[in-house]
Coordinates of N, CA and C in Angstrom, one line a residue:
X3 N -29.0 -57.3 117.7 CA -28.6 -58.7 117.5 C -29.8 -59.5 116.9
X4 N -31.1 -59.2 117.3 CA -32.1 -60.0 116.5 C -32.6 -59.5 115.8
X5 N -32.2 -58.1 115.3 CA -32.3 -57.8 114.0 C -32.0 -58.4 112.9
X6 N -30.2 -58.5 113.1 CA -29.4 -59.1 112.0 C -29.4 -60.7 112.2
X7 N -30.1 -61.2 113.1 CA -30.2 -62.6 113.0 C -31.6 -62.7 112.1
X8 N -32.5 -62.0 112.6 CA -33.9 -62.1 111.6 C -33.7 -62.1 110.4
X9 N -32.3 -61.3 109.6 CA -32.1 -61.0 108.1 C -31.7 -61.7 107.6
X10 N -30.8 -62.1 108.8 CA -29.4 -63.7 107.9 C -30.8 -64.7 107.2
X11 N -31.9 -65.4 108.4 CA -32.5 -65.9 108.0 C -33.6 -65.8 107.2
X12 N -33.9 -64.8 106.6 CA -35.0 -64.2 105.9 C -34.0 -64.0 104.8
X13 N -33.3 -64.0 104.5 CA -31.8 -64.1 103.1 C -31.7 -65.4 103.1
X14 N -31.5 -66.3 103.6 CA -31.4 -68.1 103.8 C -32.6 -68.3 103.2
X15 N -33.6 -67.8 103.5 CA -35.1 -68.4 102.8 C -35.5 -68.0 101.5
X16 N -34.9 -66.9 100.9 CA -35.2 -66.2 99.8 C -34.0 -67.1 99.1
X17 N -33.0 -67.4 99.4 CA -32.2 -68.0 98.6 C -32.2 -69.9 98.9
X18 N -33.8 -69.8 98.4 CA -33.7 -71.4 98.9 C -33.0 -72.8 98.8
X19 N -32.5 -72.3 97.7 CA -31.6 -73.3 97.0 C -30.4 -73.8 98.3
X20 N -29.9 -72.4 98.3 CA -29.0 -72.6 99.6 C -29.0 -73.0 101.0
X21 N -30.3 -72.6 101.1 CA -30.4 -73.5 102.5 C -30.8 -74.7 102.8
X22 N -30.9 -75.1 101.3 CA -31.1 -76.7 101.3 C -29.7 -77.5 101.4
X23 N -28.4 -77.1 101.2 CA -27.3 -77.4 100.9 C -26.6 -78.0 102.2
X24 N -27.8 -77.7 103.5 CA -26.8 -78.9 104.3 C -27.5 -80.0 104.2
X25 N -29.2 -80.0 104.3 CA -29.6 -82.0 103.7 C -28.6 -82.2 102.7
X26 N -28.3 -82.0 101.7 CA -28.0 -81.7 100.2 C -26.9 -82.6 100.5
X27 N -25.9 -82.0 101.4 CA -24.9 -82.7 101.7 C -24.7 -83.7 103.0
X28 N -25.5 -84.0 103.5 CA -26.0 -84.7 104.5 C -26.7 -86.2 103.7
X29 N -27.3 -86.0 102.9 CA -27.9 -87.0 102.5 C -27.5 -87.2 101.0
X30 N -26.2 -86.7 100.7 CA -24.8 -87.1 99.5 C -24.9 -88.2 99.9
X31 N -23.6 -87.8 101.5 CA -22.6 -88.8 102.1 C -23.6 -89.9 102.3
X32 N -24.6 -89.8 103.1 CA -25.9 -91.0 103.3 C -26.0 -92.1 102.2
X33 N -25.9 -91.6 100.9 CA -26.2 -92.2 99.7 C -24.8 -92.4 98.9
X34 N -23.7 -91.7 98.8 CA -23.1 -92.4 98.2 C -22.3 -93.1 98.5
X35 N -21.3 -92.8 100.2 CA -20.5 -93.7 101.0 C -20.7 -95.1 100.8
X36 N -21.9 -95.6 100.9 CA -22.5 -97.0 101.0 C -22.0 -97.6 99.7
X37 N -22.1 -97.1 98.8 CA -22.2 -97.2 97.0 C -20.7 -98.0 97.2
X38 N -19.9 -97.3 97.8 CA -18.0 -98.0 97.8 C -17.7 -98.4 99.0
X39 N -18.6 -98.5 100.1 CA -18.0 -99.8 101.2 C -18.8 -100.8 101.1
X40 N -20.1 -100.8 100.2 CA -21.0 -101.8 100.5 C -22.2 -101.6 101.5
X41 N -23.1 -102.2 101.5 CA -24.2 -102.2 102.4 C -24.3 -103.0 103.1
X42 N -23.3 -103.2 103.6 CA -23.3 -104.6 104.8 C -24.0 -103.4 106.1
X43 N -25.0 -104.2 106.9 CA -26.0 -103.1 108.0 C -24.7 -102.8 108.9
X44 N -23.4 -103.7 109.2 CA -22.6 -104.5 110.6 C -21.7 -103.4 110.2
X45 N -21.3 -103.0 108.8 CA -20.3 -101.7 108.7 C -20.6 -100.3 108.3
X46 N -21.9 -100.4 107.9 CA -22.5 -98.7 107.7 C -22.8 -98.4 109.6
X47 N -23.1 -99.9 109.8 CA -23.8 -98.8 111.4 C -22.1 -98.7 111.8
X48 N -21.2 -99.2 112.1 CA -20.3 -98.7 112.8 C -19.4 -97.7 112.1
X49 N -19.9 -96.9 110.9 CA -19.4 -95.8 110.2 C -20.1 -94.9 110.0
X50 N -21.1 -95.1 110.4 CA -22.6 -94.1 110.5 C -21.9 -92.9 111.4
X51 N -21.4 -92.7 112.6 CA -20.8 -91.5 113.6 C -20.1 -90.6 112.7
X52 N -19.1 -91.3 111.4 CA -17.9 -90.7 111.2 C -18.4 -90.1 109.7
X53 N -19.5 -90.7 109.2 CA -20.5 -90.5 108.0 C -21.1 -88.9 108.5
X54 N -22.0 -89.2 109.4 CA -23.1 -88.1 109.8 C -22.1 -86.8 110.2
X55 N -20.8 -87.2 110.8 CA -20.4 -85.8 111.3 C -19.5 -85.1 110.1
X56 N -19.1 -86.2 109.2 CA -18.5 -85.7 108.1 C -19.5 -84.4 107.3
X57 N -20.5 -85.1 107.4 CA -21.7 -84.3 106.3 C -21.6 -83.4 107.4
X58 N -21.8 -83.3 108.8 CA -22.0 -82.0 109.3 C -20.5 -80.9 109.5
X59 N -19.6 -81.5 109.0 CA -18.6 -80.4 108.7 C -18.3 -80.1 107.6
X60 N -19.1 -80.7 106.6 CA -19.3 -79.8 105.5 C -19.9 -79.0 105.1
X61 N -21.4 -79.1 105.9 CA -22.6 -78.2 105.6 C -21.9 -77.1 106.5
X62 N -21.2 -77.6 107.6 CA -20.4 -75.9 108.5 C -19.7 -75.1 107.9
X63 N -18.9 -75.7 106.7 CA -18.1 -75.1 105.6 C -18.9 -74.1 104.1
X64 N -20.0 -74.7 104.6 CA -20.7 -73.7 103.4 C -20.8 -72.3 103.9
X65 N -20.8 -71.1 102.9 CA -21.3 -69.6 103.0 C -20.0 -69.5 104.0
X66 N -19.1 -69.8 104.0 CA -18.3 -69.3 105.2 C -16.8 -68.4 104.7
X67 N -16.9 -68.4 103.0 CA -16.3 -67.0 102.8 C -16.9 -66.1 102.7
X68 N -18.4 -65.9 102.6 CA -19.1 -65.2 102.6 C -19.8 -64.6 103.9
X69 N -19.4 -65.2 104.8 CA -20.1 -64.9 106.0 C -19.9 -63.4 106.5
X70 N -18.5 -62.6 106.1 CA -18.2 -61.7 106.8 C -17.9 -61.0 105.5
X71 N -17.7 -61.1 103.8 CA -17.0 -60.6 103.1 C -18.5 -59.4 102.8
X72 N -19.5 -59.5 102.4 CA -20.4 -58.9 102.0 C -20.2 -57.7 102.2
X73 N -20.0 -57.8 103.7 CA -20.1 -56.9 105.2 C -19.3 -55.8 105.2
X74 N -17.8 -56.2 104.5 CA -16.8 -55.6 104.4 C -16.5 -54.8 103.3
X75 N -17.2 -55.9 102.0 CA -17.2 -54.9 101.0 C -18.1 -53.3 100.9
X76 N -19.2 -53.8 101.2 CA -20.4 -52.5 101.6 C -20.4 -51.8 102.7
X77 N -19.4 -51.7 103.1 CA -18.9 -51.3 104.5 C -20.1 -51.2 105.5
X78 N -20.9 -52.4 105.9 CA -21.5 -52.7 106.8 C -20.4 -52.9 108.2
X79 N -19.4 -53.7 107.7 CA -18.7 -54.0 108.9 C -18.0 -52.7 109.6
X80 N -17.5 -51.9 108.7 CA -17.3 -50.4 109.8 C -18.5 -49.8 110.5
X81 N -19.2 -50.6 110.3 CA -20.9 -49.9 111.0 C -21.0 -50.3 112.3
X82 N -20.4 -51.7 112.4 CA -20.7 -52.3 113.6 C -19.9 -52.0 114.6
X83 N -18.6 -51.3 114.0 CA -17.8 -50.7 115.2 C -18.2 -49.5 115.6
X84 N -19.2 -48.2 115.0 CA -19.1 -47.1 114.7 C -20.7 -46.9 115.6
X85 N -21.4 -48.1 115.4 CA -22.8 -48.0 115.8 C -23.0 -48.4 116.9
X86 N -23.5 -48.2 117.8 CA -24.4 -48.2 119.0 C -24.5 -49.7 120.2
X87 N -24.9 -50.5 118.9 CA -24.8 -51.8 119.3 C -23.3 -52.5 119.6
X88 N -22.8 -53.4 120.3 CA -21.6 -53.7 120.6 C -21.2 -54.5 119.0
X89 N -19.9 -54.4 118.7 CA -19.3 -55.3 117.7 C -19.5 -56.8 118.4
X90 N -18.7 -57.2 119.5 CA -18.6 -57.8 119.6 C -20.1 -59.1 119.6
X91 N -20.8 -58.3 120.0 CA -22.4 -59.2 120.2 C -23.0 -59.1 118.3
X92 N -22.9 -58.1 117.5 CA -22.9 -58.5 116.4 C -22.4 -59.5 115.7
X93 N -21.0 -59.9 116.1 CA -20.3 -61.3 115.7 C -20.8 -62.4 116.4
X94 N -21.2 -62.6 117.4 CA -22.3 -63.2 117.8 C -23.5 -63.9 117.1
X95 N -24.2 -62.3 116.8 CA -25.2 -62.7 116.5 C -24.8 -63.3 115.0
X96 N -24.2 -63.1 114.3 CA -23.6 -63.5 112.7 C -23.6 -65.4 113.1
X97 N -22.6 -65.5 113.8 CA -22.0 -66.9 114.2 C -23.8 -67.7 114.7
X98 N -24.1 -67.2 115.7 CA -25.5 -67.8 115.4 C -26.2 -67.9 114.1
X99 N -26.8 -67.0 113.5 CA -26.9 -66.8 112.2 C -26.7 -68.1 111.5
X100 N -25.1 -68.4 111.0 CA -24.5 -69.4 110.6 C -24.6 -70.6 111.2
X101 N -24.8 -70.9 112.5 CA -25.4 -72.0 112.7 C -26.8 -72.6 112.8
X102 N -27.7 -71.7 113.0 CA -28.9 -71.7 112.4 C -29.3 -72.5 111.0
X103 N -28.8 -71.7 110.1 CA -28.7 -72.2 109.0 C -28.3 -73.3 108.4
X104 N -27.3 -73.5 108.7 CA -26.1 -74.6 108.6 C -25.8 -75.8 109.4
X105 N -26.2 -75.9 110.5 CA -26.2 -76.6 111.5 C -27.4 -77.5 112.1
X106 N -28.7 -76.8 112.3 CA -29.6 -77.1 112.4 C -30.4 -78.1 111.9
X107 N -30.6 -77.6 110.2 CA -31.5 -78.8 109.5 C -30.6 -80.0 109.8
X108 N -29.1 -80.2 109.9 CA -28.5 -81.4 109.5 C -28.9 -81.9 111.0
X109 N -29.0 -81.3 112.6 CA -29.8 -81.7 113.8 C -31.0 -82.6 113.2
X110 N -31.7 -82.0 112.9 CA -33.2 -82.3 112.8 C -33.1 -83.6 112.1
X111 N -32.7 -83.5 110.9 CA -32.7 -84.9 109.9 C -31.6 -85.9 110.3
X112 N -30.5 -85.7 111.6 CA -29.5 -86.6 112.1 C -30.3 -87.7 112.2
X113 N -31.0 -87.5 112.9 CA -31.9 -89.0 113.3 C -32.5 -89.9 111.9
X114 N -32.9 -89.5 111.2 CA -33.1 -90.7 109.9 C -32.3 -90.9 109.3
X115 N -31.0 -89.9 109.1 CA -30.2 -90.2 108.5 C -29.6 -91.7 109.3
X116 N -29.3 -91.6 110.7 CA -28.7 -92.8 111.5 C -29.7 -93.7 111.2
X117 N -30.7 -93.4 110.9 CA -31.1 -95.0 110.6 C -31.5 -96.0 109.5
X118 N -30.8 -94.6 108.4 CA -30.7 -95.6 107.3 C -29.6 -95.8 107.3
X119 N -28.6 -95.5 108.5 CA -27.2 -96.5 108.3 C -27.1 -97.5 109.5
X120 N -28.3 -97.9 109.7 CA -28.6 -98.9 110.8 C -28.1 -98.6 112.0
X121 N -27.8 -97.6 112.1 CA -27.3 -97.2 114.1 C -28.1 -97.4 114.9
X122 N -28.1 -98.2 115.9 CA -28.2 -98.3 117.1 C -29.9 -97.4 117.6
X123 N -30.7 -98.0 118.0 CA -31.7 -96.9 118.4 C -31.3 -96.2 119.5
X124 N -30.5 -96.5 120.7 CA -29.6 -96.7 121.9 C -28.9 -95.7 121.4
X125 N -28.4 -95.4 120.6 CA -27.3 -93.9 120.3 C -27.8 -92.8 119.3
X126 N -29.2 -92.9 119.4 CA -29.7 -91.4 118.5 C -29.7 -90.6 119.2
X127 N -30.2 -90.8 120.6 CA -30.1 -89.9 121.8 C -28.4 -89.3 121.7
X128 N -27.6 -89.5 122.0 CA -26.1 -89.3 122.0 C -25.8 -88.5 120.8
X129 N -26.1 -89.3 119.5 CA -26.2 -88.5 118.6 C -26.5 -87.1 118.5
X130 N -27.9 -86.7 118.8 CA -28.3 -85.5 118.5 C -27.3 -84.5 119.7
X131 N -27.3 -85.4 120.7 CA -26.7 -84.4 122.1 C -25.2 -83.6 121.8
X132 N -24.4 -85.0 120.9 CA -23.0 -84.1 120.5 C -23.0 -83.4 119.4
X133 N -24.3 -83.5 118.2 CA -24.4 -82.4 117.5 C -24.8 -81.3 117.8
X134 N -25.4 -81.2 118.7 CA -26.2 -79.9 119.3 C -25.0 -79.6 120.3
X135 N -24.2 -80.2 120.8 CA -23.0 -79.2 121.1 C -21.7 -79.6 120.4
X136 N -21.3 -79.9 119.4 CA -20.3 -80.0 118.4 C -20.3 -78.8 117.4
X137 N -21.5 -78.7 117.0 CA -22.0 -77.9 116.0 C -21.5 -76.6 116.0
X138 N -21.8 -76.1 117.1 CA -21.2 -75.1 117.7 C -19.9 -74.4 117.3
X139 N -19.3 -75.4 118.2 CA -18.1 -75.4 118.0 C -17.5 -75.0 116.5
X140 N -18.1 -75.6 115.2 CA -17.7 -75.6 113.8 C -18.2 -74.1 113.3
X141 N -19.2 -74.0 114.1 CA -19.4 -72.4 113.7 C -18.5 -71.3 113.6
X142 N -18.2 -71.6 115.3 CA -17.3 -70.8 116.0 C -15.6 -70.6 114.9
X143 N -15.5 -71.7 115.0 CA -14.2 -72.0 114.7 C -14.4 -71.4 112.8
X144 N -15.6 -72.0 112.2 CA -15.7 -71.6 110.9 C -15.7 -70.0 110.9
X145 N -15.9 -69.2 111.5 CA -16.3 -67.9 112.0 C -14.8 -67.3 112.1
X146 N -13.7 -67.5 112.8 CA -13.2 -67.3 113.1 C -11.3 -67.3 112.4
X147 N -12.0 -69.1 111.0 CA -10.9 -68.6 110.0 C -11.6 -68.2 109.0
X148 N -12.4 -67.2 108.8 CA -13.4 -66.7 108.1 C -12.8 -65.0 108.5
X149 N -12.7 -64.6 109.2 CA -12.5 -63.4 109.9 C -10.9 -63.4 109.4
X150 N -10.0 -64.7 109.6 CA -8.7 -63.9 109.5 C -8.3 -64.5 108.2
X151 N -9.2 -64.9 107.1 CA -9.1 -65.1 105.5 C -9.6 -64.0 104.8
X152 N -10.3 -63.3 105.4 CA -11.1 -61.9 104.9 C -10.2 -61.3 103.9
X153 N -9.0 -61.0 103.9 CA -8.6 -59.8 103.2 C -7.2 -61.0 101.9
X154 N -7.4 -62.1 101.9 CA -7.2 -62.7 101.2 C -7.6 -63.5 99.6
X155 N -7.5 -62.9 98.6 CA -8.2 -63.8 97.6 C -8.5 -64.8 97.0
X156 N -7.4 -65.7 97.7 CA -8.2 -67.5 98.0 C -8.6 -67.9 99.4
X157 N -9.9 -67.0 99.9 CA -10.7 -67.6 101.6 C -10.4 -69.0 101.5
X158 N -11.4 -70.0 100.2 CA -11.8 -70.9 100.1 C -10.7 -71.6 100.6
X159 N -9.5 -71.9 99.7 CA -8.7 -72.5 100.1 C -7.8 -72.3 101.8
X160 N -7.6 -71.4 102.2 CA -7.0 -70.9 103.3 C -8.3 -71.5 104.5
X161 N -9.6 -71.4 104.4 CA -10.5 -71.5 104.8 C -10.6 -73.1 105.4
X162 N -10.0 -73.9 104.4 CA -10.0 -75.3 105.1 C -9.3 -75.7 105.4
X163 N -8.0 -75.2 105.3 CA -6.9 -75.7 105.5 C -6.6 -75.2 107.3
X164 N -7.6 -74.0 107.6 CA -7.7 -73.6 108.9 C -8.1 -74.2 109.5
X165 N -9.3 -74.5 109.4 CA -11.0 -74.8 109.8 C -10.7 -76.8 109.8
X166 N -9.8 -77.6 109.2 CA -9.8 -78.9 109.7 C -9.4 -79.2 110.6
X167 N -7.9 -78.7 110.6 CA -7.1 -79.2 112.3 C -7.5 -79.2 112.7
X168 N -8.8 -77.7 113.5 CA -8.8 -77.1 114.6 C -10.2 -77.8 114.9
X169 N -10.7 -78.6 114.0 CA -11.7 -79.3 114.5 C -11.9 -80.7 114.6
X170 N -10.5 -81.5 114.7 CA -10.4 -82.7 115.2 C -10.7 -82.9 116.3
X171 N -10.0 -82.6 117.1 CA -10.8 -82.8 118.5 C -12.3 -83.0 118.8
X172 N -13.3 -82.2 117.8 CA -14.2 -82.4 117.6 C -14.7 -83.3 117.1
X173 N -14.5 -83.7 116.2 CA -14.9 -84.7 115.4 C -14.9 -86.1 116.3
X174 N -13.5 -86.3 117.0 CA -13.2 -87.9 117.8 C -13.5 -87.7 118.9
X175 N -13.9 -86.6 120.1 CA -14.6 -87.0 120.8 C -16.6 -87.4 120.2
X176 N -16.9 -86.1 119.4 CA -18.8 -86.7 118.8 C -18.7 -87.7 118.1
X177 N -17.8 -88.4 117.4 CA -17.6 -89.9 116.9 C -17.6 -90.6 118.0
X178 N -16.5 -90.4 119.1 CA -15.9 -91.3 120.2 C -17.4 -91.3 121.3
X179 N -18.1 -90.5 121.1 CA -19.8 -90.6 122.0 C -20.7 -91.4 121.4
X180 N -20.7 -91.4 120.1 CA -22.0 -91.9 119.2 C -21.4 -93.3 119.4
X181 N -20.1 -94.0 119.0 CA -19.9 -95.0 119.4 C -19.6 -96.0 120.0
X182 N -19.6 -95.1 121.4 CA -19.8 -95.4 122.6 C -21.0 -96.2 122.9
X183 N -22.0 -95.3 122.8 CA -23.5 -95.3 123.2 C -24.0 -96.3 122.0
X184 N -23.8 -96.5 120.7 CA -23.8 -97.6 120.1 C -23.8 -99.1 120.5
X185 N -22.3 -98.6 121.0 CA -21.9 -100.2 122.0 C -22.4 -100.5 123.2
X186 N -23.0 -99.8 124.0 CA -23.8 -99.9 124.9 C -22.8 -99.5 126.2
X187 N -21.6 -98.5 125.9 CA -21.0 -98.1 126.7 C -21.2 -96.8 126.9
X188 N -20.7 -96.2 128.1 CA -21.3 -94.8 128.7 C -20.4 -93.5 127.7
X189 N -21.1 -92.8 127.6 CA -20.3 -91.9 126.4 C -20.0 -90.4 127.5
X190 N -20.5 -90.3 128.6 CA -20.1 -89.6 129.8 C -18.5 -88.6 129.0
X191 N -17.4 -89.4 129.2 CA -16.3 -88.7 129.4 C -16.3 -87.9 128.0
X192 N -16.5 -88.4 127.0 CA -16.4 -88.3 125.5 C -17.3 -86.8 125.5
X193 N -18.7 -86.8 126.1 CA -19.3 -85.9 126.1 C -18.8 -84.7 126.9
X194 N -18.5 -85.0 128.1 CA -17.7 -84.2 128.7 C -16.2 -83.0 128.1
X195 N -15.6 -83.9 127.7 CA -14.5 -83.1 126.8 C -14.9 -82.1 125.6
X196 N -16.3 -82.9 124.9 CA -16.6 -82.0 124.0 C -17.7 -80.7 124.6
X197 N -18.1 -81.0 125.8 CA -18.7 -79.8 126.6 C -17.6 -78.5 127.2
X198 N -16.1 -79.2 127.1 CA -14.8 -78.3 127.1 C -14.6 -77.5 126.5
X199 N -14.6 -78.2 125.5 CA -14.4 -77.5 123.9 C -15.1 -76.3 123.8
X200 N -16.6 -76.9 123.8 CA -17.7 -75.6 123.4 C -17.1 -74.5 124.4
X201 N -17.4 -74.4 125.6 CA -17.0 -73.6 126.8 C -16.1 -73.0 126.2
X202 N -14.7 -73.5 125.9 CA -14.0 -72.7 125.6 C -13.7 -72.2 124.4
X203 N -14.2 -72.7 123.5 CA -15.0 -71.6 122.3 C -15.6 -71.0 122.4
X204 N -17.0 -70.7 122.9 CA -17.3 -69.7 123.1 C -16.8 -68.8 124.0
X205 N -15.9 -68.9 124.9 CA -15.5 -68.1 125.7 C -14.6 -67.3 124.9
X206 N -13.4 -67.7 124.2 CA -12.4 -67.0 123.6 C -12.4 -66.3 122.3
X207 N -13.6 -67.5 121.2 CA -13.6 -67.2 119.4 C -13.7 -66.1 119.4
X208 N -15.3 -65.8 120.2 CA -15.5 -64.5 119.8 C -15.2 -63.4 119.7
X209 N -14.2 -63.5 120.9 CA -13.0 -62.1 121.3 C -11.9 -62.2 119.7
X210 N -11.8 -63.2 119.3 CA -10.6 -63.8 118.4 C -11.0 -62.9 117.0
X211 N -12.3 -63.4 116.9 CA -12.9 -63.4 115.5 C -13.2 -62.0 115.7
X212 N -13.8 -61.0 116.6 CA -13.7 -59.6 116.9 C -12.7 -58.8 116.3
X213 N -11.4 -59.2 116.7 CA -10.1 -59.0 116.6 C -9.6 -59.1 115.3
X214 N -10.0 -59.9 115.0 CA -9.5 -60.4 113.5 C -10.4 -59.4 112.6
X215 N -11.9 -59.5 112.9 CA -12.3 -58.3 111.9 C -11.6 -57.3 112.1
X216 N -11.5 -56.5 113.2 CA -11.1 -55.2 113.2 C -9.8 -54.9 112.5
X217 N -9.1 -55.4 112.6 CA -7.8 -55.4 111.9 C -8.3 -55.4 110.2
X218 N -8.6 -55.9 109.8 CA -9.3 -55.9 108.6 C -9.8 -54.6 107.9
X219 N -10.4 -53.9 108.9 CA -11.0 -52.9 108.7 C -10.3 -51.0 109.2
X220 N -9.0 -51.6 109.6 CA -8.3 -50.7 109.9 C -7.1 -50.8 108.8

């Protein structure tokens, strides 16, 4: 598992271009949203939640027909059933992988981003807390209609048309926290439900997305 996690990332760095592509699109939405609602401070901060998490389900959408296709074509992925190591903890370690990459830088730069849309110093904290467990979740979920677009030759399109619904819930509770805690109200419940969520993503995806490869490969 920390094999193929060391490689995903040592391929993300060699291909730098790409791993720049979640600021990239992180600090798009930052800059051009503003451009067509205006720069009033009173409406970027109360659209700053639905701004930041947008860019971060886009940057979740990147490399995610490619997450598992490589694998399949070079028949790495019959490897992982055939080899030593569990499948199931390889898909694992992949979906980490993928949020590493993809998830992380837009963590790290959340915080400036919110405050060049004037949010609240009172909800950066909140912020980072339902990205760092929201994030997750888009992996998961990205992982998983990634696995059962695999043997299809429009992923891309099938790929979002999966991967939106299944992440609303997400999206309006880590909106419904950031501007909470904005307002100076307790973001407790909001947080709570999205700590459901993860739990039960990671409990179930990985069995899902398991499943979904193998079939693929049978």
């Amino acid at each position: 598992m920390t094999a193929l996690v060391a490689r995903d990332l040592r391929l993300a760095v060699r291909h730098g271009g790409e791993s720049l592509m979640p600021l990239i699109f992180l600090f798009s939405v930052i800059i051009l949203i503003p451009l067509g609602v205006g720069p009033g401070p009173n409406l970027l901060s109360a659209i700053a939640p639905g701004m930041i998490w947008v860019a971060a389900l886009l940057a979740s959408l990147l490399a995610l027909e490619n997450l598992f296709r490589p694998d399949l074509e070079d028949g790495t992925l019959e490897q992982w059933w055939i080899g030593s190591c569990p499948a199931g903890a390889l898909v694992v370690a992949r979906l980490f992988s993928h949020w590493l990459i993809t998830a992380v830088p837009v963590i790290v730069f959340a915080p400036l981003a919110a405050q060049m849309l004037y949010l609240p110093a009172e909800a950066l904290g909140v912020l980072v807390l339902s990205l760092l467990m929201g994030t997750p979740i888009l992996s998961l979920v990205g992982g998983l209609a990634a696995a059962l677009t695999l043997g299809t030759n429009r992923g891309s399109v099938l790929l979002s048309i999966l991967v939106f619904p299944l992440v609303v819930p997400v999206l309006i509770f880590a909106t419904g926290a950031v501007s909470a805690a904005a307002d100076d109200l307790s973001a407790r419940a909001h947080l709570g439900m999205l700590g459901a969520l993860l739990i039960l993503a990671i409990t179930l995806v990985p069995l899902a997305t398991s499943a979904a490869l193998r079939l693929n490969i049978e």
